[in-house]
PDB file of C-alpha atoms and ligand atoms in Angstrom:
ATOM      1  CA  MET A  18     143.176 -14.496 -67.866  1.00 92.00           C
ATOM      2  CA  LYS A  19     144.819 -13.711 -64.576  1.00 97.00           C
ATOM      3  CA  ILE A  20     148.248 -12.269 -63.730  1.00 98.00           C
ATOM      4  CA  ILE A  21     149.682 -13.571 -60.471  1.00 98.00           C
ATOM      5  CA  ARG A  22     152.841 -12.098 -58.940  1.00 98.00           C
ATOM      6  CA  LYS A  23     153.030 -13.797 -55.535  1.00 98.00           C
ATOM      7  CA  ILE A  24     154.136 -17.420 -55.028  1.00 98.00           C
ATOM      8  CA  GLU A  25     151.650 -18.114 -52.220  1.00 98.00           C
ATOM      9  CA  GLN A  26     148.777 -16.768 -54.264  1.00 98.00           C
ATOM     10  CA  MET A  27     149.880 -18.923 -57.202  1.00 98.00           C
ATOM     11  CA  GLN A  28     150.003 -22.064 -55.035  1.00 98.00           C
ATOM     12  CA  GLU A  29     146.615 -21.323 -53.512  1.00 98.00           C
ATOM     13  CA  TYR A  30     145.012 -20.764 -56.909  1.00 98.00           C
ATOM     14  CA  ILE A  31     146.439 -24.022 -58.272  1.00 97.00           C
ATOM     15  CA  ARG A  32     145.454 -26.057 -55.189  1.00 97.00           C
ATOM     16  CA  LYS A  33     141.858 -24.947 -55.693  1.00 98.00           C
ATOM     17  CA  HIS A  34     141.923 -26.128 -59.300  1.00 97.00           C
ATOM     18  CA  ARG A  35     143.696 -29.379 -58.474  1.00 96.00           C
ATOM     19  CA  ARG A  36     141.015 -30.152 -55.869  1.00 97.00           C
ATOM     20  CA  ALA A  37     138.483 -29.675 -58.665  1.00 98.00           C
ATOM     21  CA  GLY A  38     140.369 -32.366 -60.630  1.00 98.00           C
ATOM     22  CA  LYS A  39     141.996 -30.028 -63.165  1.00 98.00           C
ATOM     23  CA  THR A  40     145.349 -30.821 -64.749  1.00 98.00           C
ATOM     24  CA  ILE A  41     147.942 -28.071 -64.897  1.00 98.00           C
ATOM     25  CA  GLY A  42     150.522 -27.361 -67.616  1.00 98.00           C
ATOM     26  CA  LEU A  43     153.409 -24.961 -67.036  1.00 99.00           C
ATOM     27  CA  VAL A  44     155.420 -23.181 -69.725  1.00 99.00           C
ATOM     28  CA  PRO A  45     158.416 -21.528 -68.039  1.00 99.00           C
ATOM     29  CA  THR A  46     159.759 -18.548 -70.020  1.00 99.00           C
ATOM     30  CA  MET A  47     161.820 -15.418 -69.600  1.00 98.00           C
ATOM     31  CA  GLY A  48     159.355 -13.526 -71.800  1.00 98.00           C
ATOM     32  CA  ALA A  49     160.099 -11.914 -75.195  1.00 98.00           C
ATOM     33  CA  LEU A  50     157.833 -14.622 -76.520  1.00 98.00           C
ATOM     34  CA  HIS A  51     158.182 -15.891 -80.079  1.00 98.00           C
ATOM     35  CA  GLU A  52     156.603 -18.668 -82.105  1.00 98.00           C
ATOM     36  CA  GLY A  53     158.775 -21.259 -80.303  1.00 98.00           C
ATOM     37  CA  HIS A  54     157.242 -20.335 -76.930  1.00 98.00           C
ATOM     38  CA  LEU A  55     153.783 -20.108 -78.474  1.00 98.00           C
ATOM     39  CA  SER A  56     154.089 -23.652 -79.818  1.00 98.00           C
ATOM     40  CA  LEU A  57     154.774 -24.823 -76.240  1.00 98.00           C
ATOM     41  CA  ILE A  58     151.758 -22.909 -74.908  1.00 99.00           C
ATOM     42  CA  ARG A  59     149.501 -24.343 -77.621  1.00 98.00           C
ATOM     43  CA  ARG A  60     150.675 -27.855 -76.832  1.00 98.00           C
ATOM     44  CA  ALA A  61     150.183 -27.289 -73.093  1.00 99.00           C
ATOM     45  CA  ALA A  62     146.657 -26.035 -73.815  1.00 98.00           C
ATOM     46  CA  ARG A  63     145.878 -29.197 -75.768  1.00 98.00           C
ATOM     47  CA  GLU A  64     147.128 -31.479 -73.001  1.00 98.00           C
ATOM     48  CA  ASN A  65     145.973 -29.731 -69.793  1.00 98.00           C
ATOM     49  CA  ASP A  66     142.886 -28.085 -68.333  1.00 98.00           C
ATOM     50  CA  LEU A  67     144.780 -25.031 -67.131  1.00 98.00           C
ATOM     51  CA  VAL A  68     147.918 -23.437 -68.598  1.00 98.00           C
ATOM     52  CA  VAL A  69     150.290 -21.269 -66.597  1.00 99.00           C
ATOM     53  CA  VAL A  70     152.978 -19.308 -68.450  1.00 99.00           C
ATOM     54  CA  SER A  71     155.690 -17.989 -66.173  1.00 99.00           C
ATOM     55  CA  ILE A  72     157.527 -14.852 -67.248  1.00 99.00           C
ATOM     56  CA  PHE A  73     160.608 -14.205 -65.156  1.00 98.00           C
ATOM     57  CA  VAL A  74     164.037 -13.040 -66.318  1.00 98.00           C
ATOM     58  CA  ASN A  75     166.076 -15.072 -63.879  1.00 98.00           C
ATOM     59  CA  PRO A  76     169.127 -13.050 -62.741  1.00 98.00           C
ATOM     60  CA  ILE A  77     171.020 -16.042 -61.330  1.00 98.00           C
ATOM     61  CA  GLN A  78     171.358 -17.842 -64.664  1.00 98.00           C
ATOM     62  CA  PHE A  79     173.249 -14.953 -66.311  1.00 98.00           C
ATOM     63  CA  GLY A  80     177.004 -14.528 -66.017  1.00 97.00           C
ATOM     64  CA  PRO A  81     178.482 -11.144 -65.001  1.00 95.00           C
ATOM     65  CA  ASN A  82     179.207 -10.124 -68.620  1.00 92.00           C
ATOM     66  CA  GLU A  83     176.016 -11.510 -70.121  1.00 96.00           C
ATOM     67  CA  ASP A  84     172.842  -9.788 -71.278  1.00 97.00           C
ATOM     68  CA  PHE A  85     170.673  -9.788 -68.122  1.00 98.00           C
ATOM     69  CA  LYS A  86     170.183  -6.010 -68.149  1.00 97.00           C
ATOM     70  CA  LYS A  87     169.414  -5.712 -71.844  1.00 97.00           C
ATOM     71  CA  TYR A  88     167.291  -8.891 -72.076  1.00 98.00           C
ATOM     72  CA  PRO A  89     164.023  -7.774 -73.789  1.00 98.00           C
ATOM     73  CA  ARG A  90     161.013  -7.397 -71.460  1.00 98.00           C
ATOM     74  CA  PRO A  91     157.955  -6.574 -73.612  1.00 98.00           C
ATOM     75  CA  PHE A  92     155.547  -7.677 -70.861  1.00 98.00           C
ATOM     76  CA  ALA A  93     152.231  -6.312 -72.212  1.00 98.00           C
ATOM     77  CA  LYS A  94     152.880  -7.803 -75.662  1.00 98.00           C
ATOM     78  CA  ASP A  95     153.907 -11.139 -74.095  1.00 98.00           C
ATOM     79  CA  VAL A  96     150.677 -11.321 -72.106  1.00 98.00           C
ATOM     80  CA  LYS A  97     148.591 -10.782 -75.252  1.00 98.00           C
ATOM     81  CA  LEU A  98     150.513 -13.416 -77.222  1.00 98.00           C
ATOM     82  CA  ALA A  99     150.426 -15.958 -74.392  1.00 98.00           C
ATOM     83  CA  VAL A 100     146.698 -15.571 -73.868  1.00 98.00           C
ATOM     84  CA  LYS A 101     146.003 -15.858 -77.591  1.00 98.00           C
ATOM     85  CA  ALA A 102     148.015 -19.111 -77.654  1.00 98.00           C
ATOM     86  CA  GLY A 103     146.001 -20.557 -74.752  1.00 98.00           C
ATOM     87  CA  ALA A 104     147.489 -19.334 -71.441  1.00 98.00           C
ATOM     88  CA  ASP A 105     145.035 -18.997 -68.554  1.00 98.00           C
ATOM     89  CA  ILE A 106     147.427 -17.547 -66.016  1.00 98.00           C
ATOM     90  CA  ILE A 107     150.585 -15.476 -66.296  1.00 98.00           C
ATOM     91  CA  PHE A 108     152.877 -16.041 -63.337  1.00 99.00           C
ATOM     92  CA  ASN A 109     155.167 -13.009 -63.149  1.00 99.00           C
ATOM     93  CA  PRO A 110     157.038 -12.888 -59.857  1.00 98.00           C
ATOM     94  CA  GLY A 111     159.600 -10.150 -59.199  1.00 98.00           C
ATOM     95  CA  ALA A 112     163.222 -10.937 -58.333  1.00 98.00           C
ATOM     96  CA  GLY A 113     162.508 -10.018 -54.705  1.00 98.00           C
ATOM     97  CA  GLU A 114     159.672 -12.553 -54.584  1.00 98.00           C
ATOM     98  CA  MET A 115     161.858 -15.351 -55.997  1.00 98.00           C
ATOM     99  CA  TYR A 116     165.052 -14.471 -54.126  1.00 98.00           C
ATOM    100  CA  PRO A 117     164.099 -12.446 -51.051  1.00 98.00           C
ATOM    101  CA  PRO A 118     166.821 -11.038 -48.760  1.00 98.00           C
ATOM    102  CA  GLY A 119     168.470 -13.928 -46.949  1.00 98.00           C
ATOM    103  CA  TYR A 120     167.881 -16.375 -49.819  1.00 98.00           C
ATOM    104  CA  GLN A 121     170.660 -18.998 -49.780  1.00 98.00           C
ATOM    105  CA  THR A 122     169.591 -22.324 -51.324  1.00 98.00           C
ATOM    106  CA  TYR A 123     170.657 -23.443 -54.804  1.00 98.00           C
ATOM    107  CA  VAL A 124     170.296 -26.718 -56.711  1.00 98.00           C
ATOM    108  CA  GLU A 125     173.590 -28.083 -58.046  1.00 98.00           C
ATOM    109  CA  PRO A 126     173.259 -30.026 -61.321  1.00 98.00           C
ATOM    110  CA  GLY A 127     175.717 -32.845 -62.112  1.00 98.00           C
ATOM    111  CA  GLU A 128     177.850 -34.136 -64.985  1.00 98.00           C
ATOM    112  CA  LEU A 129     175.319 -33.287 -67.681  1.00 98.00           C
ATOM    113  CA  THR A 130     176.454 -29.694 -67.315  1.00 98.00           C
ATOM    114  CA  ALA A 131     180.188 -30.443 -67.685  1.00 98.00           C
ATOM    115  CA  GLY A 132     180.291 -29.831 -71.443  1.00 98.00           C
ATOM    116  CA  LEU A 133     178.474 -27.828 -74.132  1.00 98.00           C
ATOM    117  CA  CYS A 134     177.023 -24.561 -72.732  1.00 97.00           C
ATOM    118  CA  GLY A 135     177.885 -25.642 -69.182  1.00 97.00           C
ATOM    119  CA  ALA A 136     181.603 -25.443 -70.004  1.00 97.00           C
ATOM    120  CA  PHE A 137     181.279 -21.897 -71.358  1.00 96.00           C
ATOM    121  CA  ARG A 138     178.687 -20.471 -68.968  1.00 96.00           C
ATOM    122  CA  PRO A 139     179.754 -21.432 -65.449  1.00 92.00           C
ATOM    123  CA  ALA A 140     176.873 -21.285 -62.923  1.00 96.00           C
ATOM    124  CA  HIS A 141     174.297 -20.939 -65.730  1.00 98.00           C
ATOM    125  CA  PHE A 142     172.639 -24.329 -65.177  1.00 98.00           C
ATOM    126  CA  ARG A 143     172.777 -23.987 -61.400  1.00 98.00           C
ATOM    127  CA  GLY A 144     170.722 -20.828 -61.886  1.00 98.00           C
ATOM    128  CA  VAL A 145     168.392 -22.558 -64.345  1.00 98.00           C
ATOM    129  CA  VAL A 146     167.594 -25.621 -62.244  1.00 98.00           C
ATOM    130  CA  THR A 147     167.228 -23.508 -59.098  1.00 98.00           C
ATOM    131  CA  VAL A 148     164.655 -21.234 -60.703  1.00 98.00           C
ATOM    132  CA  VAL A 149     162.929 -24.125 -62.459  1.00 98.00           C
ATOM    133  CA  ILE A 150     162.380 -26.068 -59.248  1.00 98.00           C
ATOM    134  CA  LYS A 151     161.082 -22.880 -57.604  1.00 98.00           C
ATOM    135  CA  LEU A 152     158.674 -22.408 -60.531  1.00 98.00           C
ATOM    136  CA  PHE A 153     157.624 -26.081 -60.279  1.00 98.00           C
ATOM    137  CA  ASN A 154     156.950 -25.660 -56.546  1.00 98.00           C
ATOM    138  CA  SER A 155     155.040 -22.442 -57.146  1.00 98.00           C
ATOM    139  CA  VAL A 156     152.845 -23.770 -59.940  1.00 98.00           C
ATOM    140  CA  LEU A 157     152.520 -27.426 -58.857  1.00 97.00           C
ATOM    141  CA  ALA A 158     152.036 -28.487 -62.475  1.00 98.00           C
ATOM    142  CA  ASP A 159     151.446 -31.970 -63.856  1.00 98.00           C
ATOM    143  CA  ARG A 160     153.473 -31.194 -66.975  1.00 98.00           C
ATOM    144  CA  ALA A 161     156.088 -28.608 -67.890  1.00 99.00           C
ATOM    145  CA  TYR A 162     157.034 -27.735 -71.472  1.00 99.00           C
ATOM    146  CA  PHE A 163     160.495 -26.876 -72.779  1.00 98.00           C
ATOM    147  CA  GLY A 164     161.933 -26.368 -76.270  1.00 98.00           C
ATOM    148  CA  GLN A 165     164.514 -28.661 -77.826  1.00 98.00           C
ATOM    149  CA  LYS A 166     166.563 -25.650 -78.906  1.00 98.00           C
ATOM    150  CA  ASP A 167     167.966 -25.590 -75.363  1.00 98.00           C
ATOM    151  CA  TYR A 168     168.805 -29.285 -75.647  1.00 98.00           C
ATOM    152  CA  GLN A 169     171.214 -29.427 -72.712  1.00 98.00           C
ATOM    153  CA  GLN A 170     168.795 -27.468 -70.513  1.00 98.00           C
ATOM    154  CA  ALA A 171     165.993 -29.950 -71.281  1.00 98.00           C
ATOM    155  CA  GLN A 172     168.242 -32.920 -70.436  1.00 98.00           C
ATOM    156  CA  VAL A 173     169.430 -31.314 -67.194  1.00 98.00           C
ATOM    157  CA  ILE A 174     165.858 -30.557 -66.123  1.00 98.00           C
ATOM    158  CA  LYS A 175     164.696 -34.101 -66.937  1.00 98.00           C
ATOM    159  CA  GLN A 176     167.570 -35.426 -64.831  1.00 98.00           C
ATOM    160  CA  MET A 177     166.642 -33.125 -61.934  1.00 98.00           C
ATOM    161  CA  VAL A 178     163.013 -34.295 -62.053  1.00 98.00           C
ATOM    162  CA  LYS A 179     164.230 -37.906 -61.936  1.00 98.00           C
ATOM    163  CA  ASP A 180     166.873 -37.370 -59.243  1.00 98.00           C
ATOM    164  CA  LEU A 181     164.636 -35.323 -56.963  1.00 98.00           C
ATOM    165  CA  ASN A 182     161.565 -37.564 -57.485  1.00 98.00           C
ATOM    166  CA  LEU A 183     159.357 -34.746 -58.702  1.00 98.00           C
ATOM    167  CA  GLN A 184     155.924 -36.018 -59.679  1.00 96.00           C
ATOM    168  CA  MET A 185     155.585 -34.331 -63.006  1.00 97.00           C
ATOM    169  CA  GLN A 186     156.245 -34.888 -66.668  1.00 98.00           C
ATOM    170  CA  ILE A 187     158.720 -32.896 -68.746  1.00 98.00           C
ATOM    171  CA  VAL A 188     157.592 -32.454 -72.340  1.00 98.00           C
ATOM    172  CA  VAL A 189     160.282 -31.415 -74.827  1.00 98.00           C
ATOM    173  CA  CYS A 190     158.927 -29.871 -78.032  1.00 98.00           C
ATOM    174  CA  PRO A 191     160.597 -29.462 -81.446  1.00 98.00           C
ATOM    175  CA  ILE A 192     162.654 -26.437 -82.458  1.00 98.00           C
ATOM    176  CA  ILE A 193     160.610 -23.840 -84.323  1.00 98.00           C
ATOM    177  CA  ARG A 194     162.518 -22.159 -87.129  1.00 98.00           C
ATOM    178  CA  GLU A 195     162.222 -19.032 -89.224  1.00 98.00           C
ATOM    179  CA  LYS A 196     161.580 -19.608 -92.958  1.00 98.00           C
ATOM    180  CA  ASP A 197     165.334 -19.494 -93.677  1.00 97.00           C
ATOM    181  CA  GLY A 198     166.081 -22.073 -90.969  1.00 98.00           C
ATOM    182  CA  LEU A 199     167.272 -19.836 -88.114  1.00 98.00           C
ATOM    183  CA  ALA A 200     166.063 -21.323 -84.816  1.00 98.00           C
ATOM    184  CA  MET A 201     163.682 -18.920 -83.087  1.00 98.00           C
ATOM    185  CA  SER A 202     165.175 -17.251 -80.048  1.00 98.00           C
ATOM    186  CA  SER A 203     164.433 -14.143 -78.012  1.00 98.00           C
ATOM    187  CA  ARG A 204     168.042 -13.134 -78.661  1.00 98.00           C
ATOM    188  CA  ASN A 205     167.568 -13.029 -82.473  1.00 98.00           C
ATOM    189  CA  GLN A 206     166.232  -9.507 -82.029  1.00 97.00           C
ATOM    190  CA  TYR A 207     169.731  -8.327 -81.000  1.00 98.00           C
ATOM    191  CA  LEU A 208     170.965  -9.063 -84.553  1.00 98.00           C
ATOM    192  CA  SER A 209     171.516  -6.273 -87.085  1.00 98.00           C
ATOM    193  CA  PRO A 210     170.130  -6.997 -90.593  1.00 98.00           C
ATOM    194  CA  GLU A 211     173.584  -8.097 -91.744  1.00 98.00           C
ATOM    195  CA  GLU A 212     174.074 -10.322 -88.687  1.00 98.00           C
ATOM    196  CA  ARG A 213     170.585 -11.752 -89.131  1.00 98.00           C
ATOM    197  CA  ARG A 214     171.585 -12.892 -92.646  1.00 98.00           C
ATOM    198  CA  SER A 215     174.807 -14.449 -91.318  1.00 98.00           C
ATOM    199  CA  ALA A 216     172.974 -16.236 -88.513  1.00 98.00           C
ATOM    200  CA  THR A 217     171.544 -18.775 -90.961  1.00 98.00           C
ATOM    201  CA  CYS A 218     175.007 -20.400 -91.037  1.00 98.00           C
ATOM    202  CA  LEU A 219     174.146 -22.394 -87.878  1.00 98.00           C
ATOM    203  CA  HIS A 220     171.223 -24.113 -89.534  1.00 98.00           C
ATOM    204  CA  GLU A 221     173.088 -24.452 -92.818  1.00 98.00           C
ATOM    205  CA  ALA A 222     175.950 -26.234 -91.010  1.00 98.00           C
ATOM    206  CA  LEU A 223     173.510 -28.576 -89.227  1.00 98.00           C
ATOM    207  CA  ARG A 224     171.771 -29.305 -92.518  1.00 98.00           C
ATOM    208  CA  VAL A 225     175.089 -30.297 -94.113  1.00 98.00           C
ATOM    209  CA  ALA A 226     175.967 -32.370 -91.019  1.00 98.00           C
ATOM    210  CA  LYS A 227     172.662 -34.205 -91.273  1.00 97.00           C
ATOM    211  CA  ALA A 228     173.273 -34.945 -94.962  1.00 98.00           C
ATOM    212  CA  MET A 229     176.745 -36.288 -94.100  1.00 98.00           C
ATOM    213  CA  VAL A 230     175.366 -38.605 -91.399  1.00 97.00           C
ATOM    214  CA  SER A 231     172.533 -39.728 -93.705  1.00 96.00           C
ATOM    215  CA  SER A 232     175.093 -40.586 -96.378  1.00 97.00           C
ATOM    216  CA  GLY A 233     176.850 -42.914 -93.931  1.00 97.00           C
ATOM    217  CA  ILE A 234     179.637 -40.661 -92.549  1.00 97.00           C
ATOM    218  CA  LYS A 235     179.788 -41.418 -88.838  1.00 97.00           C
ATOM    219  CA  ASP A 236     183.166 -39.914 -87.928  1.00 98.00           C
ATOM    220  CA  ALA A 237     182.331 -37.100 -85.490  1.00 98.00           C
ATOM    221  CA  GLY A 238     185.685 -35.335 -86.081  1.00 98.00           C
ATOM    222  CA  LYS A 239     185.088 -35.141 -89.825  1.00 98.00           C
ATOM    223  CA  ILE A 240     181.548 -33.802 -89.380  1.00 98.00           C
ATOM    224  CA  LYS A 241     182.693 -31.214 -86.817  1.00 98.00           C
ATOM    225  CA  ARG A 242     185.447 -30.021 -89.179  1.00 98.00           C
ATOM    226  CA  GLU A 243     182.906 -29.536 -91.970  1.00 98.00           C
ATOM    227  CA  ILE A 244     180.575 -27.614 -89.616  1.00 98.00           C
ATOM    228  CA  ARG A 245     183.483 -25.415 -88.509  1.00 98.00           C
ATOM    229  CA  ASN A 246     184.456 -24.688 -92.148  1.00 98.00           C
ATOM    230  CA  ILE A 247     180.925 -23.596 -92.981  1.00 98.00           C
ATOM    231  CA  ILE A 248     180.656 -21.344 -89.939  1.00 98.00           C
ATOM    232  CA  GLN A 249     184.138 -19.892 -90.232  1.00 97.00           C
ATOM    233  CA  SER A 250     183.554 -18.970 -93.862  1.00 96.00           C
ATOM    234  CA  ASN A 251     181.170 -16.411 -92.418  1.00 95.00           C
ATOM    235  CA  LEU A 252     183.018 -13.233 -91.395  1.00 95.00           C
ATOM    236  CA  LEU A 253     180.613 -12.246 -88.600  1.00 98.00           C
ATOM    237  CA  ALA A 254     180.552 -15.694 -86.979  1.00 98.00           C
ATOM    238  CA  LYS A 255     182.831 -16.941 -84.202  1.00 98.00           C
ATOM    239  CA  VAL A 256     182.486 -20.518 -82.954  1.00 98.00           C
ATOM    240  CA  ASP A 257     182.019 -20.966 -79.202  1.00 98.00           C
ATOM    241  CA  TYR A 258     181.700 -24.747 -79.504  1.00 98.00           C
ATOM    242  CA  ILE A 259     180.764 -27.446 -81.984  1.00 98.00           C
ATOM    243  CA  GLU A 260     180.140 -30.762 -80.313  1.00 98.00           C
ATOM    244  CA  ILE A 261     178.725 -34.169 -81.107  1.00 98.00           C
ATOM    245  CA  VAL A 262     177.536 -35.929 -77.972  1.00 98.00           C
ATOM    246  CA  ASP A 263     175.604 -38.969 -76.876  1.00 98.00           C
ATOM    247  CA  ALA A 264     172.003 -37.723 -76.774  1.00 98.00           C
ATOM    248  CA  GLY A 265     171.441 -39.068 -73.239  1.00 97.00           C
ATOM    249  CA  SER A 266     174.740 -38.655 -71.361  1.00 98.00           C
ATOM    250  CA  LEU A 267     175.876 -35.577 -73.347  1.00 98.00           C
ATOM    251  CA  GLU A 268     179.375 -37.062 -73.455  1.00 98.00           C
ATOM    252  CA  PRO A 269     181.340 -36.387 -76.653  1.00 98.00           C
ATOM    253  CA  VAL A 270     181.373 -39.289 -79.116  1.00 98.00           C
ATOM    254  CA  LYS A 271     183.981 -40.174 -81.732  1.00 98.00           C
ATOM    255  CA  GLN A 272     181.562 -42.109 -83.927  1.00 97.00           C
ATOM    256  CA  ILE A 273     177.858 -41.481 -84.376  1.00 96.00           C
ATOM    257  CA  LYS A 274     175.982 -44.606 -83.362  1.00 91.00           C
ATOM    258  CA  GLY A 275     172.619 -44.727 -81.641  1.00 91.00           C
ATOM    259  CA  GLN A 276     171.207 -41.382 -80.583  1.00 96.00           C
ATOM    260  CA  ALA A 277     173.523 -38.414 -80.881  1.00 98.00           C
ATOM    261  CA  ALA A 278     173.081 -34.668 -80.630  1.00 98.00           C
ATOM    262  CA  ILE A 279     175.055 -32.269 -82.796  1.00 98.00           C
ATOM    263  CA  ALA A 280     175.105 -29.017 -80.845  1.00 98.00           C
ATOM    264  CA  LEU A 281     176.575 -25.604 -81.635  1.00 98.00           C
ATOM    265  CA  ALA A 282     177.040 -22.263 -79.963  1.00 98.00           C
ATOM    266  CA  VAL A 283     178.206 -19.462 -82.231  1.00 98.00           C
ATOM    267  CA  PHE A 284     178.673 -15.742 -81.692  1.00 98.00           C
ATOM    268  CA  ILE A 285     177.206 -13.680 -84.512  1.00 98.00           C
ATOM    269  CA  GLY A 286     178.737 -10.315 -83.720  1.00 98.00           C
ATOM    270  CA  LYS A 287     178.131  -9.986 -79.970  1.00 97.00           C
ATOM    271  CA  THR A 288     175.077 -12.277 -79.914  1.00 98.00           C
ATOM    272  CA  ARG A 289     175.549 -15.865 -78.828  1.00 98.00           C
ATOM    273  CA  LEU A 290     173.197 -18.266 -80.626  1.00 98.00           C
ATOM    274  CA  ILE A 291     172.720 -21.988 -80.065  1.00 98.00           C
ATOM    275  CA  ASP A 292     171.201 -24.682 -82.233  1.00 98.00           C
ATOM    276  CA  ASN A 293     171.214 -28.466 -82.411  1.00 98.00           C
ATOM    277  CA  MET A 294     170.053 -31.507 -84.238  1.00 98.00           C
ATOM    278  CA  VAL A 295     169.334 -34.896 -82.714  1.00 97.00           C
ATOM    279  CA  TRP A 296     170.193 -37.901 -84.772  1.00 94.00           C
ATOM    280  CA  GLY A 297     168.683 -41.382 -84.436  1.00 90.00           C
TER     281      GLY A 297
HETATM  282  O1  PAF B   2     164.688 -21.410 -71.303  1.00 88.05           O
HETATM  283  C1  PAF B   2     164.444 -20.390 -70.621  1.00 88.05           C
HETATM  284  O2  PAF B   2     163.807 -19.449 -71.082  1.00 88.05           O
HETATM  285  C2  PAF B   2     164.947 -20.301 -69.200  1.00 88.05           C
HETATM  286  O3  PAF B   2     166.193 -20.897 -69.061  1.00 88.05           O
HETATM  287  C3  PAF B   2     163.944 -20.872 -68.163  1.00 88.05           C
HETATM  288  C4  PAF B   2     163.758 -22.365 -68.366  1.00 88.05           C
HETATM  289  C5  PAF B   2     162.614 -20.163 -68.290  1.00 88.05           C
HETATM  290  C6  PAF B   2     164.490 -20.651 -66.756  1.00 88.05           C
HETATM  291  O4  PAF B   2     164.677 -19.301 -66.484  1.00 88.05           O
END
């Protein structure tokens, strides 16, 4: 295992391995690794000769009142977990390495960011795609792995790869859940025990939504109302959005036909959690 902190050193290391015919998988993370991240690393290890896990808490994807400062950074523990799951290299650049003085170039994503989290977190996806393309250019991977929990993020990144003709594959892996259904997230550790119990309402609402769609109810308004009722019956929960969108364009739909994503963002106390389910 190797920890690399400089972009040039990372590129040089990868070039050497590419010349030797090795395939490279990248798992971009902000650290605070959980089973969701580890499932991505394991998959990358199955599908590539060399696995790079990047750990970088990207300041430009956080809004001014968001949790950048308090975002957990258990680096030594992350390294151990990543290596155990199959990482060969940890890429851990500092903010000054990624955005040195005089830095001024940003990637602007398009309409896919108009709704869902994009509507509530202005500049978030601009920060995400900018850092992701910098990570792609640093690691020169054949494949990069992302979780479906951040459904909009995965779609926006796939679109960027297509639009900017990047020669790599984006692999989106299933949501990993706790036993009681809560989607794994680094932010779950902000929850108090009482909030942690309430947080299962996101999954519970999606489960009911899925049962409604399976039983033939296709009216998005009706399903959203039911989801809202379930979440609002929980005193600690406050809905940020509940949306049913076309799974490709992310545009809201009135009726569920073809592939649709049911996506939620809910505050449990001060912690904002997201979850989703893709239908069809
Ligand atoms: O999903 C995340 O953890 C982050 O948004 C990512 C993709 C690592 C970019 O900072």
